[in-house]
Amino acid sequence: MNTFSETKTGTDRFRLLGGWVERPDDLQPALEGDITADVVIIGAGFAGLSTALELTALGASVVVLEQDFAGFGASGRNAGYLAGSMGVEFELFHKRVGLEQARKLVSFYDEGVSYVERRLRELAIDCDYNPSGIIRAAVHPSQEKKLRHSMALGQHLGSVTRFVDADEMRARGIPPAFLFGCTQHGGTLDPGKYIMGLRRAALRAGVRLFEQTRLLSYSEGPSIVCRTERGSASAPFMVLATNAYTPQLGLLRDKVVPLRVSAIETAPLSKAQLKTLGWQGREGIVTPHWTMESHRLTARDTLLVTTKQLGYAYGSGTPNQPDPAAYKVLVQAMDDRFPTLRGTPIGACWSGYISLAFDALPVVGTTGLQRNILYSAGCSGHGVGTQSLVGYLLAERIGGIEHPLLAALRHKTPTTLPEPLQWCAMKAALAGVNRLDRALNRKVRASLAP
Ligand SMILES: Cc1cc2nc3c(=O)[nH]c(=O)nc-3n(C[C@H](O)[C@H](O)[C@H](O)COP(=O)(O)OP(=O)(O)OC[C@H]3O[C@@H](n4cnc5c(N)ncnc54)[C@H](O)[C@@H]3O)c2cc1C
């Protein structure tokens, strides 16, 4: 059994800011006084910084207000899978939006990968990107039907994937717990280096970034006034790139729910441990569980295990605190999939928040009396590519061009529930999927028992 699970609460390795970033040494000063710009962006994650960079390239003057520091949110805490439509639940939205729009949505997800790959080159961001592809891999033979069905539907919608059979998995040295799967372009990166690269590029480009500057309120009109503790920023356009934190601002409360996602990371593995794993290509692996498991090696030779068990806090809260139960379940997943690593110390664990719409589709649009407030949320656990690409789409929209991919995102998002119904519904739904996943994992263990 892994040493981490022997600690009482599982919180002694907890990292408040996640495992990739620290508060930057050149933390930008808080906003003081009243300023104006062409666009004010709230939130400095992938979406906010990407929008800021694209707008600046179009010649706009841009202010970004960030409550803590750029990368404080999910963008600095994620698992670093740059994945396209792989792992997206095609069934869920195919029926809802129809074939044509579903095809465009798939290309939105896939285009996110190409967009980030291009931006890494253009902005010269070194974030240990390994374009290994992502494999959605089964851990039990009974997952084959679901995997093949989803892959076939994805292909029908334009997703470029192919099946990887057991022989190929073994030939590639993929750890044996992963039986077969389907693969798609993309890869893994260090999200901390990516977001800090965007931050540096934004500062270099002249974006006025105010960190430790929380948006407290705003008033609408031809010029939107965004109020903070010690000042205000006004502009004809405001972009809310606050993702899971948006409901706390009183917006999108009826469209998205914040979900807590957790991660554990081992201490660096020895050369001998790495050799026992094989896994020469270091492909990012996700599983077709109801709540996926994701397993990847990092450039610092650690193993990162994420997702597996999601959490919802009453009232759409986003408390930045440990989730020992989730870390324990992640340790169990690691022990199950990597028996040769049992006993390896856990170096870090953390949690962060994504936002989810009930149809699992992106929630990107325009609101306000003057239609000059733009927002982006709801990219679930697939924001590395999509939320970066959204920056480009929103900047074009502000510049007067509606990109076809932005138009494709327009659809009616199902309404969330009022509390306490939402809390009850989320708890019941998460408990249900956890039960199904636990049953499958028991089958896997039983099939391996001597
Ligand atoms: C543990 C974990 C693993 C994940 N793994 C992956 C993965 O492997 N691949 C993938 O594609 N996606 C993954 N995701 C999802 C992905 O990280 C997100 O979809 C993406 O980072 C969202 O980017 P964003 O810019 O929209 O939001 P965020 O990065 O959350 O940025 C929002 C920003 O707004 C700021 N803010 C909030 N309120 C205010 C306010 N009032 N005033 C000023 N600023 C404010 C926050 O501080 C934050 O910095 C993961 C997420 C988590 C938590």
Coordinates of C-alpha atoms and ligand atoms in Angstrom, one line a residue:
M1 CA 0.0 0.0 0.0
N2 CA 1.3 3.5 -0.8
T3 CA 2.8 5.4 2.1
F4 CA 0.5 8.4 1.6
S5 CA -2.6 6.4 2.5
E6 CA -1.1 5.6 5.9
T7 CA -1.2 9.3 6.9
K8 CA -4.2 10.2 9.0
T9 CA -5.9 12.8 6.9
G10 CA -3.9 12.7 3.7
T11 CA -3.3 16.4 3.9
D12 CA 0.3 16.6 5.0
R13 CA 1.4 16.9 1.3
F14 CA -1.3 19.4 0.5
R15 CA -0.4 22.3 -1.8
L16 CA -2.6 25.3 -1.6
L17 CA -1.6 26.5 -5.1
G18 CA -1.3 23.1 -6.7
G19 CA 1.8 21.3 -7.7
W20 CA 3.0 23.4 -10.7
V21 CA 3.2 27.1 -9.7
E22 CA 4.2 29.4 -6.9
R23 CA 3.1 33.0 -6.4
P24 CA 5.3 34.8 -8.9
D25 CA 8.3 36.9 -7.7
D26 CA 7.1 39.8 -9.9
L27 CA 3.5 39.8 -8.6
Q28 CA 1.8 42.7 -10.3
P29 CA 0.5 45.5 -8.1
A30 CA -3.2 45.7 -7.2
L31 CA -5.3 48.3 -9.1
E32 CA -5.3 51.7 -7.4
G33 CA -7.4 54.6 -8.8
D34 CA -9.7 54.7 -11.8
I35 CA -8.4 53.6 -15.3
T36 CA -9.9 53.0 -18.7
A37 CA -9.2 50.6 -21.5
D38 CA -10.8 49.1 -24.7
V39 CA -11.5 45.8 -22.9
V40 CA -11.4 44.7 -19.2
I41 CA -10.9 41.0 -18.7
I42 CA -11.7 39.4 -15.3
G43 CA -9.6 36.4 -14.5
A44 CA -6.1 35.5 -15.6
G45 CA -6.3 31.8 -16.6
F46 CA -5.9 30.3 -20.1
A47 CA -9.1 32.1 -21.2
G48 CA -8.3 35.5 -19.8
L49 CA -4.7 35.7 -20.8
S50 CA -5.3 34.2 -24.2
T51 CA -8.0 36.8 -24.9
A52 CA -5.7 39.5 -23.7
L53 CA -2.9 38.5 -25.9
E54 CA -5.1 38.2 -29.0
L55 CA -6.8 41.5 -28.4
T56 CA -3.5 43.3 -27.9
A57 CA -2.3 41.9 -31.2
L58 CA -5.4 43.5 -32.8
G59 CA -4.3 46.8 -31.3
A60 CA -6.7 47.0 -28.3
S61 CA -5.7 48.4 -24.9
V62 CA -6.4 45.6 -22.4
V63 CA -6.7 45.5 -18.6
V64 CA -6.8 42.2 -16.8
L65 CA -8.0 42.0 -13.2
E66 CA -7.0 38.9 -11.3
Q67 CA -8.1 38.2 -7.7
D68 CA -4.9 36.4 -6.8
F69 CA -2.2 35.8 -9.4
A70 CA -2.3 34.6 -13.0
G71 CA -2.6 30.8 -12.8
F72 CA -4.2 30.7 -9.4
G73 CA -7.3 28.9 -10.8
A74 CA -7.6 25.6 -12.7
S75 CA -5.1 26.8 -15.4
G76 CA -2.3 26.5 -12.8
R77 CA -3.5 23.3 -11.3
N78 CA -4.6 20.9 -14.0
A79 CA -3.1 17.7 -15.2
G80 CA -1.6 19.2 -18.4
Y81 CA -3.4 17.0 -21.0
L82 CA -3.7 18.9 -24.2
A83 CA -6.5 16.7 -25.6
G84 CA -9.0 17.3 -28.3
S85 CA -12.3 15.6 -28.6
M86 CA -10.8 12.5 -26.9
G87 CA -12.8 11.7 -23.8
V88 CA -15.7 14.1 -24.7
E89 CA -19.0 12.4 -24.2
F90 CA -20.2 12.5 -27.8
E91 CA -23.5 10.7 -26.9
L92 CA -24.5 13.5 -24.6
F93 CA -24.4 16.3 -27.0
H94 CA -25.0 14.6 -30.4
K95 CA -28.7 14.0 -29.5
R96 CA -29.0 17.4 -28.0
V97 CA -27.6 19.6 -30.8
G98 CA -27.9 17.4 -33.9
L99 CA -25.4 16.1 -36.3
E100 CA -24.2 19.3 -38.0
Q101 CA -23.6 21.3 -34.8
A102 CA -22.1 18.3 -33.1
R103 CA -19.6 18.1 -35.9
K104 CA -18.6 21.7 -35.4
L105 CA -18.3 21.2 -31.7
V106 CA -15.9 18.3 -32.2
S107 CA -13.8 20.5 -34.5
F108 CA -13.8 23.2 -31.7
Y109 CA -12.3 20.7 -29.3
D110 CA -9.8 19.4 -31.9
E111 CA -8.8 22.9 -33.1
G112 CA -7.9 23.7 -29.4
V113 CA -5.0 21.3 -29.7
S114 CA -3.6 22.8 -32.9
Y115 CA -4.2 26.3 -31.5
V116 CA -2.1 25.7 -28.4
E117 CA 0.6 23.9 -30.3
R118 CA 0.9 26.9 -32.6
R119 CA 0.9 29.4 -29.7
L120 CA 3.6 27.6 -27.9
R121 CA 5.8 28.0 -31.0
E122 CA 4.7 31.7 -31.6
L123 CA 5.2 32.8 -28.1
A124 CA 8.3 30.6 -27.5
I125 CA 6.8 29.0 -24.4
D126 CA 8.8 26.0 -23.3
C127 CA 6.4 23.9 -21.1
D128 CA 7.8 20.4 -21.6
Y129 CA 5.2 19.6 -24.2
N130 CA 5.3 16.0 -25.3
P131 CA 3.2 15.5 -28.4
S132 CA 2.8 11.8 -27.6
G133 CA -0.9 11.7 -28.3
I134 CA -3.5 10.8 -25.7
I135 CA -4.8 7.2 -25.2
R136 CA -8.2 6.5 -23.7
A137 CA -7.4 3.1 -22.3
A138 CA -9.6 0.3 -20.9
V139 CA -8.7 -1.4 -17.6
H140 CA -11.2 -4.2 -18.0
P141 CA -12.4 -6.1 -21.1
S142 CA -16.0 -5.1 -20.4
Q143 CA -15.1 -1.5 -21.3
E144 CA -14.5 -2.4 -25.0
K145 CA -18.0 -2.0 -26.2
K146 CA -18.4 1.5 -24.7
L147 CA -15.0 2.5 -26.0
R148 CA -15.6 1.3 -29.5
H149 CA -19.1 2.8 -29.6
S150 CA -17.9 6.2 -28.4
M151 CA -14.9 6.1 -30.9
A152 CA -17.2 5.2 -33.8
L153 CA -19.6 8.0 -32.9
G154 CA -16.7 10.4 -32.5
Q155 CA -15.3 9.4 -36.0
H156 CA -18.8 10.0 -37.5
L157 CA -18.6 13.5 -36.0
G158 CA -15.2 14.1 -37.5
S159 CA -12.9 13.2 -34.5
V160 CA -9.7 11.6 -35.9
T161 CA -9.1 8.6 -33.6
R162 CA -8.0 5.0 -34.1
F163 CA -8.2 1.9 -32.0
V164 CA -5.0 0.7 -30.3
D165 CA -5.2 -3.1 -29.8
A166 CA -3.5 -5.1 -27.0
D167 CA -0.5 -6.0 -29.2
E168 CA 0.2 -2.4 -30.0
M169 CA -0.2 -1.3 -26.4
R170 CA 2.4 -3.9 -25.3
A171 CA 4.7 -3.1 -28.2
R172 CA 4.6 0.5 -27.1
G173 CA 5.4 -0.4 -23.5
I174 CA 2.2 1.0 -22.1
P175 CA 1.8 -0.3 -18.5
P176 CA -0.1 -3.6 -18.6
A177 CA -3.1 -2.4 -16.5
F178 CA -4.1 -0.5 -19.7
L179 CA -5.4 -3.2 -22.0
F180 CA -6.4 -1.5 -25.2
G181 CA -7.7 1.9 -26.2
C182 CA -8.1 4.6 -28.8
T183 CA -5.7 7.3 -29.5
Q184 CA -5.8 10.9 -30.7
H185 CA -3.4 13.7 -31.3
G186 CA -2.3 16.0 -28.5
G187 CA 0.0 15.3 -25.6
T188 CA 1.0 16.4 -22.1
L189 CA 2.6 19.6 -20.9
D190 CA 3.5 21.4 -17.7
P191 CA 0.5 23.7 -17.2
G192 CA 2.4 25.9 -14.7
K193 CA 5.0 26.6 -17.3
Y194 CA 2.3 27.2 -19.9
I195 CA 0.3 29.7 -17.9
M196 CA 3.4 31.5 -16.7
G197 CA 4.6 31.7 -20.3
L198 CA 1.3 33.3 -21.2
R199 CA 1.7 35.7 -18.3
R200 CA 5.2 36.7 -19.4
A201 CA 4.0 37.1 -23.0
A202 CA 1.0 39.3 -21.9
L203 CA 3.2 41.6 -19.8
R204 CA 5.7 41.8 -22.7
A205 CA 2.9 42.7 -25.1
G206 CA 1.7 45.6 -22.9
V207 CA -1.3 44.0 -21.2
R208 CA -2.0 45.9 -17.9
L209 CA -2.3 43.0 -15.5
F210 CA -3.5 43.8 -11.9
E211 CA -3.0 40.9 -9.6
Q212 CA -4.5 40.7 -6.1
T213 CA -7.4 42.6 -7.6
R214 CA -10.8 41.1 -7.1
L215 CA -13.7 42.3 -9.1
L216 CA -16.3 43.2 -6.5
S217 CA -19.1 44.6 -8.7
Y218 CA -19.7 46.2 -12.0
S219 CA -22.3 48.5 -13.6
E220 CA -23.5 48.1 -17.1
G221 CA -23.8 50.7 -19.9
P222 CA -22.0 51.6 -23.1
S223 CA -19.0 51.7 -20.8
I224 CA -18.8 49.0 -18.1
V225 CA -17.4 50.1 -14.8
C226 CA -15.6 47.2 -12.9
R227 CA -15.1 48.1 -9.3
T228 CA -12.3 46.7 -7.1
E229 CA -11.3 47.4 -3.5
R230 CA -9.2 50.5 -4.3
G231 CA -10.2 51.5 -7.8
S232 CA -12.1 50.8 -11.0
A233 CA -11.5 49.9 -14.6
S234 CA -13.9 51.0 -17.3
A235 CA -14.2 49.8 -20.9
P236 CA -16.8 49.4 -23.7
F237 CA -16.3 45.6 -23.3
M238 CA -15.9 43.2 -20.4
V239 CA -14.8 39.6 -20.7
L240 CA -15.6 37.3 -17.7
A241 CA -12.9 34.6 -17.8
T242 CA -13.7 33.5 -14.3
N243 CA -14.8 30.0 -15.2
A244 CA -15.8 28.0 -12.0
Y245 CA -15.8 31.2 -9.9
T246 CA -18.4 32.9 -12.2
P247 CA -21.5 31.9 -10.2
Q248 CA -20.1 33.6 -7.1
L249 CA -20.3 36.9 -9.2
G250 CA -24.0 36.3 -9.6
L251 CA -23.6 35.3 -13.2
L252 CA -24.2 31.9 -15.0
R253 CA -25.5 30.6 -11.7
D254 CA -28.3 29.0 -13.6
K255 CA -25.9 27.5 -16.2
V256 CA -22.8 26.0 -14.6
V257 CA -21.8 24.3 -11.4
P258 CA -18.2 24.3 -10.1
L259 CA -16.8 20.8 -9.5
R260 CA -13.7 20.1 -7.4
V261 CA -11.1 18.0 -9.2
S262 CA -8.2 16.5 -7.3
A263 CA -4.6 15.4 -8.1
I264 CA -1.8 13.4 -6.4
E265 CA 1.8 13.4 -7.6
T266 CA 4.5 10.9 -6.5
A267 CA 7.9 11.9 -5.4
P268 CA 10.4 11.6 -8.4
L269 CA 10.6 8.0 -9.6
S270 CA 14.0 6.3 -9.7
K271 CA 15.5 5.2 -12.9
A272 CA 14.8 1.6 -11.8
Q273 CA 11.1 2.4 -11.2
L274 CA 10.8 4.1 -14.5
K275 CA 12.3 1.0 -16.2
T276 CA 9.8 -1.3 -14.5
L277 CA 7.0 0.9 -16.0
G278 CA 8.3 0.8 -19.6
W279 CA 6.0 3.5 -21.1
Q280 CA 8.8 5.0 -23.2
G281 CA 6.5 7.3 -25.1
R282 CA 5.0 8.7 -21.9
E283 CA 1.6 9.0 -23.5
G284 CA -1.1 10.7 -21.4
I285 CA -3.6 8.0 -20.4
V286 CA -7.3 8.5 -19.5
T287 CA -9.7 5.7 -18.8
P288 CA -13.4 5.3 -19.9
H289 CA -14.7 5.1 -16.3
W290 CA -17.8 7.2 -15.6
T291 CA -15.5 9.6 -13.9
M292 CA -12.2 9.1 -15.8
E293 CA -8.9 8.3 -14.2
S294 CA -5.9 10.1 -15.7
H295 CA -2.4 8.9 -15.4
R296 CA 0.7 10.5 -16.8
L297 CA 4.4 10.9 -16.2
T298 CA 5.8 14.4 -15.9
A299 CA 9.1 15.8 -17.2
R300 CA 10.3 15.7 -13.6
D301 CA 9.9 11.9 -13.6
T302 CA 6.9 11.9 -11.2
L303 CA 3.6 10.1 -11.8
L304 CA 0.5 12.3 -11.7
V305 CA -2.9 10.8 -11.1
T306 CA -6.0 13.0 -11.4
T307 CA -9.8 13.2 -11.5
K308 CA -11.5 9.9 -10.5
Q309 CA -13.6 11.5 -7.8
L310 CA -15.3 14.9 -8.2
G311 CA -16.8 17.1 -5.5
Y312 CA -19.5 19.7 -5.2
A313 CA -19.6 22.3 -2.4
Y314 CA -23.0 23.7 -1.3
G315 CA -24.0 26.9 -3.0
S316 CA -21.5 26.5 -5.8
G317 CA -18.6 27.3 -3.4
T318 CA -15.0 26.9 -4.4
P319 CA -13.2 26.5 -1.0
N320 CA -9.4 26.2 -1.5
Q321 CA -8.9 23.3 0.9
P322 CA -7.8 19.7 0.9
D323 CA -10.0 16.8 -0.1
P324 CA -8.5 13.8 1.8
A325 CA -11.2 11.4 0.6
A326 CA -10.4 12.2 -3.1
Y327 CA -6.7 11.8 -2.5
K328 CA -7.2 8.4 -0.9
V329 CA -9.2 7.2 -3.9
L330 CA -6.5 8.5 -6.2
V331 CA -3.9 6.6 -4.3
Q332 CA -6.0 3.5 -4.6
A333 CA -6.2 4.0 -8.4
M334 CA -2.4 4.4 -8.5
D335 CA -1.9 1.2 -6.5
D336 CA -4.4 -0.6 -8.8
R337 CA -2.8 0.5 -12.1
F338 CA 0.8 0.5 -11.1
P339 CA 1.5 -2.3 -8.6
T340 CA 5.2 -2.0 -9.0
L341 CA 5.0 1.6 -7.6
R342 CA 3.2 0.6 -4.4
G343 CA 5.0 2.2 -1.4
T344 CA 6.3 5.2 -3.5
P345 CA 5.9 8.3 -1.4
I346 CA 3.4 10.9 -2.6
G347 CA 5.1 14.3 -3.0
A348 CA 2.0 16.5 -3.4
C349 CA -1.7 16.6 -3.6
W350 CA -4.1 19.4 -4.5
S351 CA -7.5 20.3 -5.8
G352 CA -9.0 22.9 -8.1
Y353 CA -12.3 23.8 -9.8
I354 CA -13.7 23.3 -13.2
S355 CA -17.2 24.3 -14.2
L356 CA -19.7 22.0 -15.7
A357 CA -23.0 22.6 -17.6
F358 CA -25.6 19.9 -17.4
D359 CA -25.1 19.0 -21.1
A360 CA -21.2 19.1 -20.5
L361 CA -20.9 21.6 -23.4
P362 CA -19.0 24.9 -23.3
V363 CA -20.9 27.9 -22.1
V364 CA -19.6 30.8 -24.1
G365 CA -21.7 33.8 -25.0
T366 CA -22.7 37.5 -24.6
T367 CA -24.9 39.1 -22.1
G368 CA -25.8 42.5 -20.7
L369 CA -28.2 45.2 -21.8
Q370 CA -25.7 46.4 -24.4
R371 CA -24.5 42.9 -25.2
N372 CA -21.0 44.0 -24.3
I373 CA -20.3 41.4 -21.6
L374 CA -18.7 38.2 -23.0
Y375 CA -18.1 35.1 -20.9
S376 CA -16.6 31.7 -21.2
A377 CA -17.1 28.7 -18.8
G378 CA -18.2 25.2 -18.8
C379 CA -15.4 23.5 -20.7
S380 CA -15.5 20.9 -18.0
G381 CA -12.1 19.1 -17.6
H382 CA -11.1 20.0 -21.2
G383 CA -9.9 23.5 -20.8
V384 CA -6.2 23.5 -21.7
G385 CA -7.0 23.6 -25.5
T386 CA -10.5 24.9 -25.5
Q387 CA -10.2 27.8 -23.1
S388 CA -7.0 28.9 -24.9
L389 CA -8.8 28.8 -28.2
V390 CA -11.8 30.7 -26.8
G391 CA -9.4 33.6 -26.2
Y392 CA -8.9 33.9 -30.0
L393 CA -12.6 33.5 -30.7
L394 CA -13.7 36.2 -28.2
A395 CA -11.0 38.6 -29.4
E396 CA -12.2 38.2 -32.9
R397 CA -15.8 38.7 -31.8
I398 CA -14.9 42.0 -30.0
G399 CA -13.0 43.0 -33.2
G400 CA -16.3 42.5 -35.1
I401 CA -15.9 39.0 -36.6
E402 CA -18.0 36.0 -35.5
H403 CA -15.8 33.0 -36.1
P404 CA -17.8 29.9 -37.3
L405 CA -16.5 27.9 -34.3
L406 CA -17.8 30.6 -31.9
A407 CA -21.2 30.4 -33.7
A408 CA -21.1 26.6 -33.3
L409 CA -20.9 27.0 -29.5
R410 CA -24.2 28.8 -29.4
H411 CA -27.0 26.5 -28.0
K412 CA -29.4 26.5 -25.1
T413 CA -27.7 25.4 -22.0
P414 CA -29.9 23.4 -19.6
T415 CA -30.9 25.2 -16.4
T416 CA -29.2 24.2 -13.1
L417 CA -31.2 23.8 -9.9
P418 CA -31.7 26.1 -6.9
E419 CA -30.2 25.0 -3.6
P420 CA -30.7 22.7 -1.7
L421 CA -32.0 20.7 -4.7
Q422 CA -28.7 21.2 -6.6
W423 CA -26.6 19.9 -3.7
C424 CA -28.9 16.9 -3.4
A425 CA -28.8 16.2 -7.1
M426 CA -25.1 16.6 -7.4
K427 CA -24.4 14.4 -4.4
A428 CA -26.7 11.7 -5.7
A429 CA -25.2 11.9 -9.3
L430 CA -21.6 11.8 -8.1
A431 CA -22.4 8.9 -5.6
G432 CA -24.0 7.0 -8.4
V433 CA -21.1 7.3 -10.9
N434 CA -18.6 6.5 -8.1
R435 CA -20.6 3.3 -7.2
L436 CA -20.5 2.2 -10.9
D437 CA -16.7 2.9 -11.1
R438 CA -16.0 1.1 -7.8
A439 CA -17.9 -2.0 -9.1
L440 CA -15.8 -2.0 -12.2
N441 CA -12.6 -1.6 -10.2
R442 CA -13.6 -4.6 -8.0
K443 CA -14.0 -6.6 -11.2
V444 CA -10.6 -5.6 -12.3
R445 CA -9.0 -6.6 -8.9
A446 CA -11.0 -9.9 -9.0
S447 CA -9.7 -10.7 -12.4
L448 CA -6.1 -10.2 -11.3
A449 CA -6.4 -12.1 -8.0
P450 CA -4.1 -15.2 -7.9
Ligands
LIG1 C1 -7.1 19.1 -11.0 C2 -7.5 19.5 -12.4 C3 -7.1 18.8 -13.5 C4 -7.4 19.2 -14.8 N1 -6.9 18.6 -15.9 C5 -7.1 19.0 -17.1 C6 -6.3 18.5 -18.2 O1 -5.5 17.6 -18.0 N2 -6.6 18.9 -19.5 C7 -7.6 19.9 -19.7 O2 -7.8 20.2 -20.9 N3 -8.2 20.5 -18.7 C8 -8.0 20.1 -17.4 N4 -8.6 20.7 -16.4 C9 -9.5 21.8 -16.6 C10 -8.7 23.1 -17.0 O3 -7.7 23.3 -16.1 C11 -9.7 24.3 -17.0 O4 -10.8 24.0 -17.9 C12 -9.0 25.6 -17.5 O5 -7.8 25.8 -16.9 C13 -10.0 26.7 -17.3 O6 -9.3 27.9 -17.6 P1 -10.0 29.3 -17.4 O7 -9.1 30.4 -17.8 O8 -11.3 29.3 -18.0 O9 -10.3 29.3 -15.8 P2 -9.3 29.4 -14.5 O10 -7.9 29.0 -14.8 O11 -10.0 28.8 -13.4 O12 -9.1 31.0 -14.3 C14 -10.1 31.8 -13.7 C15 -9.4 32.9 -13.0 O13 -10.4 33.9 -12.6 C16 -9.9 34.4 -11.3 N5 -11.1 35.1 -10.7 C17 -12.2 34.4 -10.2 N6 -13.0 35.3 -9.6 C18 -12.4 36.6 -9.8 C19 -12.8 37.9 -9.4 N7 -14.0 38.1 -8.8 N8 -12.0 38.9 -9.7 C20 -10.8 38.7 -10.3 N9 -10.4 37.4 -10.7 C21 -11.2 36.4 -10.4 C22 -9.4 33.2 -10.6 O14 -8.5 33.5 -9.6 C23 -8.7 32.5 -11.8 O15 -7.3 32.8 -11.9 C24 -8.3 20.3 -15.0 C25 -8.7 21.1 -13.9 C26 -8.3 20.7 -12.6 C27 -8.8 21.5 -11.5

